[in-house]
Coordinates of C-alpha atoms (C1' of nucleotides) in Angstrom, one line a residue:
Chain E
M270 CA -54.0 -146.1 -20.8
T271 CA -54.3 -148.9 -22.5
H272 CA -56.2 -148.9 -25.9
D273 CA -58.2 -151.7 -27.1
N274 CA -59.7 -152.5 -29.8
D275 CA -62.8 -150.7 -30.4
G276 CA -62.2 -147.9 -28.6
S277 CA -64.7 -148.3 -25.7
P278 CA -63.3 -149.2 -22.2
D279 CA -62.5 -152.1 -21.1
L280 CA -66.0 -152.2 -18.8
T281 CA -67.0 -156.1 -19.5
R282 CA -63.4 -157.7 -19.2
G283 CA -64.3 -158.5 -16.1
M284 CA -67.1 -159.9 -16.5
R285 CA -65.9 -161.9 -19.3
L286 CA -63.0 -163.4 -17.0
L287 CA -65.2 -164.2 -14.6
W288 CA -67.1 -166.5 -17.1
R289 CA -64.3 -167.9 -18.8
A290 CA -65.6 -165.9 -22.2
E291 CA -62.4 -164.7 -23.4
N292 CA -61.4 -165.1 -26.9
G293 CA -58.9 -167.9 -26.5
A294 CA -55.2 -166.6 -27.8
R295 CA -54.0 -167.4 -31.3
R296 CA -50.8 -166.9 -32.2
G297 CA -47.6 -166.9 -29.8
P298 CA -46.3 -169.0 -27.2
K299 CA -48.5 -171.6 -25.6
P300 CA -49.4 -170.0 -22.0
A301 CA -47.3 -171.7 -18.9
L302 CA -50.4 -170.5 -16.5
D303 CA -53.9 -170.8 -16.4
L304 CA -56.4 -168.7 -14.3
D305 CA -57.7 -171.2 -12.2
R306 CA -53.8 -172.0 -11.5
I307 CA -53.4 -168.3 -10.2
V308 CA -56.5 -167.9 -8.5
Q309 CA -55.8 -171.3 -6.5
A310 CA -52.9 -170.1 -5.3
A311 CA -53.8 -166.5 -4.3
I312 CA -56.6 -167.9 -2.4
E313 CA -53.9 -170.0 -0.4
I314 CA -51.9 -167.1 0.0
A315 CA -55.1 -165.4 1.2
D316 CA -56.6 -168.1 3.7
A317 CA -53.0 -167.8 5.0
D318 CA -52.1 -164.4 5.3
G319 CA -54.8 -162.5 4.4
L320 CA -56.2 -159.8 1.8
M321 CA -53.8 -157.4 3.0
G322 CA -50.9 -160.3 2.8
L323 CA -52.3 -161.3 -0.8
S324 CA -49.6 -159.5 -2.8
M325 CA -48.7 -160.0 -6.6
R326 CA -45.2 -160.5 -6.3
K327 CA -46.1 -163.8 -3.7
V328 CA -48.5 -165.0 -6.1
A329 CA -46.0 -164.7 -8.8
D330 CA -43.3 -166.3 -6.7
R331 CA -45.9 -169.2 -5.2
L332 CA -46.3 -170.3 -9.2
G333 CA -42.6 -169.5 -10.3
V334 CA -42.8 -166.9 -12.1
G335 CA -42.2 -163.4 -12.9
T336 CA -44.4 -160.7 -10.8
M337 CA -45.6 -159.1 -14.6
S338 CA -46.4 -162.3 -16.0
L339 CA -49.4 -162.4 -14.2
Y340 CA -50.3 -159.3 -15.5
T341 CA -51.2 -161.1 -19.1
Y342 CA -54.0 -163.1 -17.7
V343 CA -55.6 -160.8 -15.0
P344 CA -55.9 -156.7 -16.0
A345 CA -54.9 -156.3 -12.1
K346 CA -55.2 -157.6 -8.5
A347 CA -58.7 -156.0 -8.2
E348 CA -60.2 -159.0 -11.1
L349 CA -57.8 -161.4 -9.9
V350 CA -59.7 -160.5 -6.0
S351 CA -63.3 -161.0 -8.1
L352 CA -62.0 -164.2 -9.6
M353 CA -61.1 -165.2 -5.9
L354 CA -64.6 -164.8 -4.9
D355 CA -66.6 -166.2 -7.3
A356 CA -64.5 -169.4 -6.6
V357 CA -65.4 -169.6 -3.2
D358 CA -68.9 -169.8 -3.7
A359 CA -68.2 -173.1 -5.7
E360 CA -68.2 -174.6 -2.1
G361 CA -71.1 -175.4 -0.2
V362 CA -74.2 -177.2 -0.1
L363 CA -76.7 -175.3 -2.2
P364 CA -79.9 -174.5 -0.4
H365 CA -82.6 -174.9 -2.5
T366 CA -81.6 -179.0 -2.1
V367 CA -82.0 -179.1 1.6
E368 CA -85.4 -180.5 2.7
G369 CA -88.0 -178.1 4.7
S370 CA -89.4 -175.5 4.6
W371 CA -88.6 -172.2 3.4
R372 CA -87.4 -171.3 7.0
A373 CA -85.5 -174.5 7.4
K374 CA -84.1 -173.9 3.7
T375 CA -83.0 -170.1 4.5
E376 CA -81.4 -171.2 7.7
S377 CA -79.7 -173.9 5.7
W378 CA -77.8 -171.0 3.8
A379 CA -77.1 -168.5 6.3
R380 CA -75.5 -171.3 8.7
E381 CA -73.3 -172.3 5.0
D382 CA -72.4 -168.6 4.8
W383 CA -71.4 -168.1 8.0
R384 CA -69.2 -170.9 7.8
L385 CA -68.0 -170.0 4.7
Y386 CA -67.0 -166.3 5.5
H387 CA -65.3 -167.8 8.5
R388 CA -63.2 -170.6 6.6
H389 CA -62.1 -167.7 4.1
E390 CA -61.8 -164.7 6.2
W391 CA -60.4 -162.7 3.2
T392 CA -63.7 -162.1 1.6
L393 CA -65.0 -159.9 4.6
H394 CA -62.1 -157.6 3.8
A395 CA -63.2 -157.3 0.1
S396 CA -65.5 -154.7 -1.3
G397 CA -68.9 -156.0 -1.3
R398 CA -70.3 -155.3 -4.8
H399 CA -68.3 -157.1 -7.7
P400 CA -69.2 -158.5 -10.8
L401 CA -71.5 -161.5 -10.8
G402 CA -69.7 -164.7 -11.5
P403 CA -71.4 -168.4 -12.0
N404 CA -71.0 -169.4 -8.9
T405 CA -72.4 -166.6 -6.7
M406 CA -74.3 -166.4 -9.4
R407 CA -75.5 -170.2 -9.0
R408 CA -75.3 -169.8 -4.9
F409 CA -78.0 -166.4 -5.3
D410 CA -80.3 -168.4 -7.3
S411 CA -80.6 -170.9 -5.0
A412 CA -81.2 -168.7 -2.2
L413 CA -83.8 -167.1 -4.0
R414 CA -85.4 -170.7 -4.8
S415 CA -85.9 -171.3 -1.0
L416 CA -88.3 -167.9 -1.0
A417 CA -89.8 -168.7 -4.3
G418 CA -92.8 -170.8 -3.1
T419 CA -93.9 -168.1 0.1
G420 CA -96.2 -166.0 -2.0
L421 CA -94.0 -162.8 -1.2
P422 CA -93.6 -160.3 -4.2
E423 CA -90.4 -160.8 -6.2
A424 CA -89.1 -157.3 -5.1
E425 CA -89.5 -158.4 -1.2
I426 CA -87.7 -161.5 -2.2
V427 CA -84.9 -159.9 -3.2
A428 CA -85.0 -157.5 -0.6
V429 CA -84.7 -160.3 2.2
A430 CA -81.9 -162.3 0.3
D431 CA -80.4 -158.8 0.5
V432 CA -81.1 -157.6 3.7
I433 CA -79.7 -161.9 5.6
D434 CA -77.3 -161.8 3.4
T435 CA -75.7 -158.8 4.5
Y436 CA -76.4 -159.5 8.1
I437 CA -74.5 -162.5 7.9
R438 CA -71.6 -160.4 6.1
G439 CA -71.9 -157.9 9.2
M440 CA -71.8 -160.9 11.9
A441 CA -69.3 -163.1 10.3
R442 CA -66.9 -159.8 10.1
R443 CA -67.1 -159.0 13.9
S444 CA -67.0 -162.6 14.9
V445 CA -63.4 -163.2 12.4
E446 CA -62.4 -160.0 14.2
M447 CA -62.7 -161.0 17.5
R448 CA -61.1 -164.8 16.8
D449 CA -58.3 -163.2 14.8
R450 CA -57.4 -160.6 17.4
E451 CA -56.8 -163.0 20.1
Q452 CA -54.8 -165.4 18.1
R453 CA -52.6 -162.4 16.9
T454 CA -52.5 -160.8 20.3
G455 CA -52.8 -163.7 22.3
V456 CA -54.8 -162.4 24.4
S457 CA -58.0 -164.0 24.9
E458 CA -61.7 -162.2 25.2
A459 CA -61.6 -163.2 28.7
Q460 CA -58.1 -162.0 29.6
W461 CA -58.9 -158.8 27.7
W462 CA -61.7 -158.1 30.0
A463 CA -59.5 -159.0 32.9
E464 CA -57.1 -156.5 31.5
H465 CA -59.7 -153.8 30.3
G466 CA -62.5 -154.3 32.4
P467 CA -61.4 -152.8 35.9
M468 CA -60.0 -149.5 33.7
L469 CA -63.5 -149.5 32.0
D470 CA -65.5 -149.7 35.0
E471 CA -63.4 -146.8 36.3
Y472 CA -64.9 -144.6 33.0
L473 CA -67.9 -146.0 33.8
A474 CA -68.0 -145.0 37.3
G475 CA -70.1 -141.7 37.3
D476 CA -73.6 -141.6 36.7
A477 CA -73.3 -140.8 32.9
F478 CA -73.2 -144.3 31.5
P479 CA -76.7 -145.8 33.7
A480 CA -77.4 -148.3 30.9
V481 CA -74.3 -150.1 29.7
R482 CA -73.5 -150.0 34.2
E483 CA -76.9 -151.7 34.6
V484 CA -76.0 -154.3 31.4
R485 CA -72.4 -154.9 32.6
A486 CA -73.7 -155.5 36.2
A487 CA -76.6 -158.3 34.8
G488 CA -73.8 -159.7 32.9
A489 CA -74.7 -159.3 29.7
F490 CA -71.1 -159.1 28.2
E491 CA -70.6 -162.2 29.8
S492 CA -73.5 -163.9 28.3
D493 CA -73.2 -167.0 26.1
L494 CA -75.8 -165.9 24.0
D495 CA -75.6 -166.7 20.4
S496 CA -76.0 -163.0 18.7
F497 CA -76.1 -164.2 15.1
E498 CA -78.1 -167.4 15.6
Y499 CA -80.4 -164.9 17.8
G500 CA -80.5 -161.9 15.2
L501 CA -81.3 -164.3 12.4
Q502 CA -83.9 -165.7 14.1
R503 CA -85.2 -162.0 14.8
I504 CA -85.1 -161.4 10.6
L505 CA -86.7 -164.3 10.0
D506 CA -89.8 -164.0 12.2
G507 CA -90.3 -160.7 10.9
V508 CA -89.8 -162.3 7.6
E509 CA -92.4 -164.7 8.2
G510 CA -95.0 -162.1 9.4
R511 CA -94.9 -160.2 6.0
I512 CA -95.3 -164.4 4.8
E513 CA -98.2 -164.5 6.5
A514 CA -99.8 -161.5 5.6
A515 CA -99.0 -161.9 2.1
G516 CA -100.5 -165.5 1.9
Chain Z
M273 CA -40.2 -153.8 20.1
T274 CA -40.6 -150.4 22.4
H275 CA -40.5 -151.2 25.8
D276 CA -42.2 -149.3 28.4
N277 CA -41.5 -148.6 31.6
D278 CA -42.3 -151.1 33.7
G279 CA -42.0 -154.1 31.1
S280 CA -45.7 -154.7 30.2
P281 CA -46.8 -154.4 26.8
D282 CA -48.7 -151.6 26.8
L283 CA -52.2 -152.6 26.1
T284 CA -54.2 -149.9 27.5
R285 CA -52.2 -147.1 25.9
G286 CA -55.4 -147.3 23.5
M287 CA -58.0 -146.6 25.7
R288 CA -56.0 -143.8 28.0
L289 CA -55.5 -142.0 24.7
L290 CA -59.1 -142.0 24.4
W291 CA -60.5 -140.8 27.7
R292 CA -57.8 -138.4 27.0
A293 CA -56.3 -139.6 30.7
E294 CA -52.9 -139.3 29.8
N295 CA -50.7 -137.8 32.4
G296 CA -49.8 -134.3 31.5
A297 CA -46.0 -134.0 29.9
R298 CA -43.9 -132.8 32.6
R299 CA -40.4 -131.6 31.0
G300 CA -39.5 -130.2 27.5
P301 CA -40.5 -128.1 25.4
K302 CA -43.9 -127.5 25.0
P303 CA -45.9 -128.9 22.6
A304 CA -46.9 -127.7 19.4
L305 CA -49.6 -129.8 18.7
D306 CA -52.8 -131.3 20.9
L307 CA -54.6 -134.8 19.9
D308 CA -58.0 -133.1 19.4
R309 CA -56.1 -130.9 16.0
I310 CA -54.3 -134.2 15.0
V311 CA -57.3 -136.2 15.1
Q312 CA -59.4 -133.2 13.5
A313 CA -57.3 -133.1 10.5
A314 CA -57.4 -136.3 10.3
I315 CA -61.1 -136.8 9.8
E316 CA -60.9 -134.0 7.1
I317 CA -58.7 -135.8 4.9
A318 CA -60.7 -139.0 5.7
D319 CA -63.9 -137.3 4.6
A320 CA -62.3 -136.0 1.2
D321 CA -60.0 -139.2 0.3
G322 CA -61.0 -142.1 2.6
L323 CA -59.4 -144.2 4.5
M324 CA -57.1 -145.4 2.1
G325 CA -56.2 -141.7 1.4
L326 CA -55.5 -141.1 4.5
S327 CA -51.8 -141.3 5.1
M328 CA -49.5 -140.2 8.3
R329 CA -47.7 -137.6 5.7
K330 CA -51.1 -135.8 5.0
V331 CA -51.8 -135.5 8.0
A332 CA -48.7 -133.8 8.7
D333 CA -48.3 -131.8 5.6
R334 CA -51.9 -130.3 6.4
L335 CA -50.3 -129.2 10.2
G336 CA -47.6 -128.4 8.8
V337 CA -45.0 -130.6 11.2
G338 CA -42.6 -133.4 10.0
T339 CA -44.4 -136.9 9.2
M340 CA -42.6 -138.2 12.5
S341 CA -43.7 -135.8 15.1
L342 CA -47.0 -137.1 14.8
Y343 CA -45.8 -140.4 16.8
T344 CA -45.1 -138.3 19.9
Y345 CA -48.7 -138.0 19.9
V346 CA -50.0 -141.4 18.6
P347 CA -48.4 -144.8 19.2
A348 CA -49.2 -145.4 15.4
K349 CA -51.7 -145.1 12.8
A350 CA -54.3 -147.5 14.6
E351 CA -54.9 -145.5 17.6
L352 CA -55.6 -142.3 15.6
V353 CA -58.4 -144.0 13.8
S354 CA -59.5 -145.4 16.9
L355 CA -59.4 -141.8 18.0
M356 CA -60.7 -140.3 15.0
L357 CA -64.1 -142.9 15.1
D358 CA -64.6 -141.8 19.0
A359 CA -64.9 -138.4 17.9
V360 CA -67.3 -139.0 15.4
D361 CA -69.4 -140.3 17.4
A362 CA -69.9 -137.1 19.3
E363 CA -72.1 -135.8 16.3
G364 CA -75.8 -136.9 16.3
V365 CA -78.9 -136.8 18.4
L366 CA -78.7 -139.4 21.5
P367 CA -82.0 -141.6 20.7
H368 CA -82.7 -142.1 24.4
T369 CA -83.8 -138.2 24.3
V370 CA -86.4 -139.1 21.5
E371 CA -89.9 -138.7 22.1
G372 CA -91.9 -142.0 21.6
S373 CA -92.6 -146.2 22.1
W374 CA -88.8 -147.8 22.1
R375 CA -89.4 -149.3 18.5
A376 CA -89.6 -144.9 17.7
K377 CA -86.5 -144.6 19.9
T378 CA -85.2 -147.7 18.5
E379 CA -85.7 -146.3 14.2
S380 CA -84.2 -142.9 15.1
W381 CA -80.6 -144.8 16.5
A382 CA -80.8 -146.5 13.6
R383 CA -81.3 -144.2 10.8
E384 CA -79.1 -141.3 12.8
D385 CA -75.8 -144.1 12.8
W386 CA -77.2 -144.8 8.7
R387 CA -76.9 -141.0 8.6
L388 CA -73.3 -140.9 10.0
Y389 CA -72.0 -143.5 8.3
H390 CA -72.8 -141.8 5.2
R391 CA -71.3 -138.3 6.0
H392 CA -68.0 -140.3 7.2
E393 CA -68.0 -143.1 4.9
W394 CA -64.6 -144.4 5.9
T395 CA -65.9 -145.3 9.2
L396 CA -67.5 -148.6 7.6
H397 CA -63.9 -149.3 6.4
A398 CA -62.2 -149.6 9.5
S399 CA -62.6 -152.7 11.3
G400 CA -65.7 -152.8 13.9
R401 CA -64.1 -154.2 17.4
H402 CA -61.8 -150.7 18.7
P403 CA -61.0 -149.8 22.6
L404 CA -64.5 -147.9 23.5
G405 CA -63.9 -144.2 23.8
P406 CA -66.6 -141.7 26.1
N407 CA -68.9 -140.9 22.8
T408 CA -68.8 -144.0 21.7
M409 CA -69.6 -145.6 25.2
R410 CA -72.5 -142.7 25.7
R411 CA -74.1 -143.5 22.1
F412 CA -74.1 -147.1 23.2
D413 CA -75.5 -146.2 26.6
S414 CA -78.8 -144.4 24.8
A415 CA -79.4 -147.2 22.4
L416 CA -79.2 -149.3 25.3
R417 CA -81.4 -147.1 27.6
S418 CA -84.0 -147.0 24.4
L419 CA -85.1 -150.8 25.4
A420 CA -84.3 -150.5 28.5
G421 CA -87.6 -150.6 29.6
T422 CA -89.1 -153.0 27.5
G423 CA -88.9 -156.0 30.0
L424 CA -86.4 -157.9 27.5
P425 CA -83.6 -159.8 29.8
E426 CA -80.3 -157.7 29.7
A427 CA -78.4 -160.1 27.6
E428 CA -80.6 -160.1 24.9
I429 CA -80.7 -156.1 25.0
V430 CA -77.3 -156.5 24.3
A431 CA -78.1 -158.7 21.2
V432 CA -80.5 -156.6 19.8
A433 CA -78.3 -153.5 20.2
D434 CA -75.4 -155.6 18.7
V435 CA -77.9 -156.9 15.6
I436 CA -78.8 -153.7 14.6
D437 CA -76.1 -152.3 14.8
T438 CA -74.2 -154.6 12.8
Y439 CA -77.2 -154.8 10.4
I440 CA -77.0 -151.1 10.0
R441 CA -72.8 -151.2 9.3
G442 CA -73.7 -153.5 6.7
M443 CA -76.4 -151.9 4.6
A444 CA -74.7 -149.0 4.8
R445 CA -71.4 -150.2 3.5
R446 CA -73.2 -151.6 0.8
S447 CA -75.1 -148.6 -0.2
V448 CA -71.9 -145.8 0.3
E449 CA -69.6 -148.8 -2.1
M450 CA -72.7 -148.3 -4.6
R451 CA -72.3 -143.9 -4.2
D452 CA -68.9 -144.4 -4.8
R453 CA -69.0 -146.5 -7.7
E454 CA -71.1 -144.1 -9.2
Q455 CA -68.9 -140.9 -8.8
R456 CA -65.9 -142.5 -9.0
T457 CA -66.7 -144.5 -12.2
G458 CA -69.3 -142.0 -13.8
V459 CA -71.3 -144.8 -14.1
S460 CA -75.0 -144.5 -12.4
E461 CA -76.7 -147.5 -11.6
A462 CA -79.0 -147.8 -15.1
Q463 CA -75.9 -147.1 -16.8
W464 CA -74.0 -150.3 -15.9
W465 CA -77.5 -152.5 -16.2
A466 CA -77.6 -151.1 -19.8
E467 CA -73.9 -152.1 -20.2
H468 CA -73.7 -155.4 -18.4
G469 CA -77.8 -156.6 -18.4
P470 CA -77.4 -157.7 -21.9
M471 CA -74.0 -159.5 -21.0
L472 CA -76.1 -161.0 -17.5
D473 CA -78.7 -161.9 -20.0
E474 CA -77.1 -163.9 -21.9
Y475 CA -75.2 -166.0 -19.4
L476 CA -78.3 -166.2 -17.4
A477 CA -80.1 -167.6 -20.9
G478 CA -80.3 -171.5 -20.0
D479 CA -82.0 -173.3 -17.5
A480 CA -79.2 -172.8 -14.6
F481 CA -80.5 -169.9 -12.7
P482 CA -84.5 -169.7 -12.7
A483 CA -85.2 -168.3 -9.9
V484 CA -82.5 -165.2 -10.7
R485 CA -84.7 -165.0 -14.3
E486 CA -87.7 -165.0 -12.6
V487 CA -87.4 -161.9 -10.5
R488 CA -85.3 -160.1 -12.8
A489 CA -88.0 -160.5 -15.6
A490 CA -90.6 -159.3 -12.5
G491 CA -87.9 -156.3 -12.4
A492 CA -87.2 -156.4 -9.0
F493 CA -83.3 -155.5 -9.6
E494 CA -85.4 -152.0 -10.9
S495 CA -87.8 -151.8 -7.3
D496 CA -87.6 -148.4 -5.5
L497 CA -88.0 -150.6 -2.3
D498 CA -85.9 -148.9 0.2
S499 CA -83.8 -152.7 1.2
F500 CA -82.5 -151.0 4.4
E501 CA -86.0 -149.7 5.9
Y502 CA -87.3 -152.9 4.8
G503 CA -84.8 -154.4 6.6
L504 CA -84.6 -152.7 10.0
Q505 CA -88.4 -153.3 10.1
R506 CA -88.5 -156.9 9.5
I507 CA -85.7 -156.8 12.9
L508 CA -87.9 -154.8 14.9
D509 CA -90.9 -157.2 14.0
G510 CA -89.2 -160.0 15.6
V511 CA -88.2 -158.1 18.4
E512 CA -91.7 -156.7 19.3
G513 CA -92.7 -160.6 19.0
R514 CA -90.3 -161.5 22.0
I515 CA -90.9 -158.3 23.8
E516 CA -94.5 -159.5 23.8
A517 CA -93.2 -162.5 24.8
A518 CA -91.6 -161.2 27.3
G519 CA -94.2 -158.6 28.6
Chain S
dC38 C1' -42.0 -173.5 -46.0
dC39 C1' -41.1 -169.0 -43.6
dC40 C1' -41.9 -165.4 -41.7
dC41 C1' -43.8 -162.0 -39.2
dA42 C1' -47.7 -160.3 -36.4
dA43 C1' -49.3 -161.9 -31.9
dC44 C1' -48.6 -163.3 -28.4
dT45 C1' -46.4 -164.6 -23.2
dC46 C1' -42.7 -163.5 -20.2
dA47 C1' -40.5 -160.6 -17.1
dG48 C1' -36.6 -156.8 -15.5
dT49 C1' -36.5 -152.6 -13.8
dA50 C1' -38.3 -148.4 -12.1
dC51 C1' -41.9 -145.0 -10.2
dG52 C1' -44.1 -143.3 -6.2
dG53 C1' -46.8 -144.5 -2.8
dT54 C1' -47.0 -146.7 2.2
dG55 C1' -46.3 -146.9 8.2
dT56 C1' -42.8 -146.7 10.7
dA57 C1' -37.7 -147.7 13.3
dC58 C1' -33.7 -144.9 14.6
dG59 C1' -31.1 -141.2 16.0
dA60 C1' -29.5 -137.0 16.3
dA61 C1' -30.5 -132.1 17.5
dG62 C1' -33.1 -129.0 20.1
dT63 C1' -35.9 -127.3 24.6
dG64 C1' -36.6 -126.3 28.9
dA65 C1' -38.3 -127.6 33.3
dA66 C1' -36.7 -129.9 38.2
dG67 C1' -32.3 -130.6 41.0
Chain B
dC220 C1' -26.3 -124.0 35.3
dT221 C1' -26.4 -129.0 34.5
dT222 C1' -29.0 -132.7 34.1
dC223 C1' -32.3 -135.1 30.9
dA224 C1' -36.8 -136.1 29.8
dC225 C1' -39.1 -134.6 26.2
dT226 C1' -40.4 -132.8 21.2
dT227 C1' -39.4 -132.7 16.4
dC228 C1' -37.8 -134.5 12.1
dG229 C1' -34.6 -136.1 8.2
dT230 C1' -33.3 -140.6 6.7
dA231 C1' -34.0 -144.9 5.8
dC232 C1' -36.1 -149.7 5.3
dA233 C1' -39.0 -152.8 3.7
dC234 C1' -42.8 -153.8 0.9
dC235 C1' -46.7 -152.4 -2.6
dG236 C1' -49.3 -152.4 -7.6
dT237 C1' -48.3 -151.8 -12.0
dA238 C1' -46.5 -149.1 -16.3
dC239 C1' -43.4 -149.1 -19.7
dT240 C1' -40.1 -151.9 -22.4
dG241 C1' -37.7 -155.2 -24.7
dA242 C1' -36.8 -160.1 -25.6
dG243 C1' -38.0 -164.7 -26.5
dT244 C1' -42.1 -168.0 -28.9
dT245 C1' -45.1 -169.9 -32.2
dG246 C1' -48.8 -170.4 -35.3
dG247 C1' -51.5 -168.9 -39.2
dG248 C1' -51.5 -166.9 -43.7
dG249 C1' -48.9 -165.8 -47.9

DNA sequence: CCCCAACTCAGTACGGTGTACGAAGTGAAG
DNA sequence: CTTCACTTCGTACACCGTACTGAGTTGGGG
């Protein structure tokens, strides 16, 4: 409903904010806040209370301003979340600076992302496709550089980065959900199985689920195999095959 | 806050609902609804409006009852979503019935899940860890059976299923987000690039992002490579390596 | 210098959410 | 018939994002 100067819908406003390319205000009172302070406060709240616990009222309260004041800096909550996501990507080591083979670099990148997702769980609950900000871009570029010397076609390099990133996100989501549930309900994974296991075994009692029965009997659900690491290695194995074929 | 008959928190209520193991009511008026009708109505709403568009009021309206009546059948919205997820898993072909190698069966399962996620997008926005219902269990069992004859240790079989499932979820999420954005904003992927591309290129102009510049110049972002299929094949390549080593 | 346009700040209000609570009606068991 | 477990549902509460509006502030053009 808001109309801007040239009549076109403001598709690029979000990106201009991310790259801090807003043309500075000319007139009017000095702003009491700036974007970075707002983003910082919002990240602190999201770290503590999750993305659901993040509200514009809370951000404003923490900064000691009225709720609606935030809307002079940020057009909507979605744009704020974009800014938060990009800010988080400023943390962490850039993978292409790591010593070693493409595989060592890529592993480093994957594990770094894994840690970032665990440090800022709320990033997992934000939708994946956001306008690219400078920090996200820098991490993406660094990841691509890890694969640049492999002889893989450019389209495959992008696909590999895409696939690994998606995989990490998915596994991290699973992991933090498990961790959250434990500390929210106070019921550990072991306790959950102790509570639900017998009921589950009752339902499994027939011959409707033979394979599940078998792996459960073999103790596969209590295995200490690290699924994240296992899957990462399988993906890299597959990529290695392509690199050998291409080289 | 609600206390139940024996004082223990009702941890198993959700699972009893899923497996339809509620002890039938004895006294009182005949229920006007049943669980399946509620779940069905909720799925229809979620298919149309997404999980965000699903509200208890809407479900009740569709069924012509008062909102709070639903709470005699379902303790909370979270449990309703669990029931919806399990109901969806009743659709689709069970992979172990497919002809062919373990790889053919697993591919079939992966693509079937991919389709299911696209048919019911809202399943992607529900948290991953839910109490296991009978239909989910049946699909899980079938997936495990696809890998049962490979000689892989049980713990690895579970890990492979876990990894592939997580991968599919992640890629499907990305895919439907893209599709949604297109039809919600009316801006196609190509239009988005036409709009944002030049601005992006401007930010990329320095030498800060050499790898991104390179792959963009090579047209890797417009490539018609199917990322989902590419990543799936890489994972299966990796698993094949383990199977050969184990066999 | 002065004034007013441009800008910041914020109070109120709206339409939405999940669900706790309690009253009223129903029908099978004792 | 009485009792009371059970179903139904209106109301209420505490939130949410943000549209709208008006008041206060200040820098640049005349």
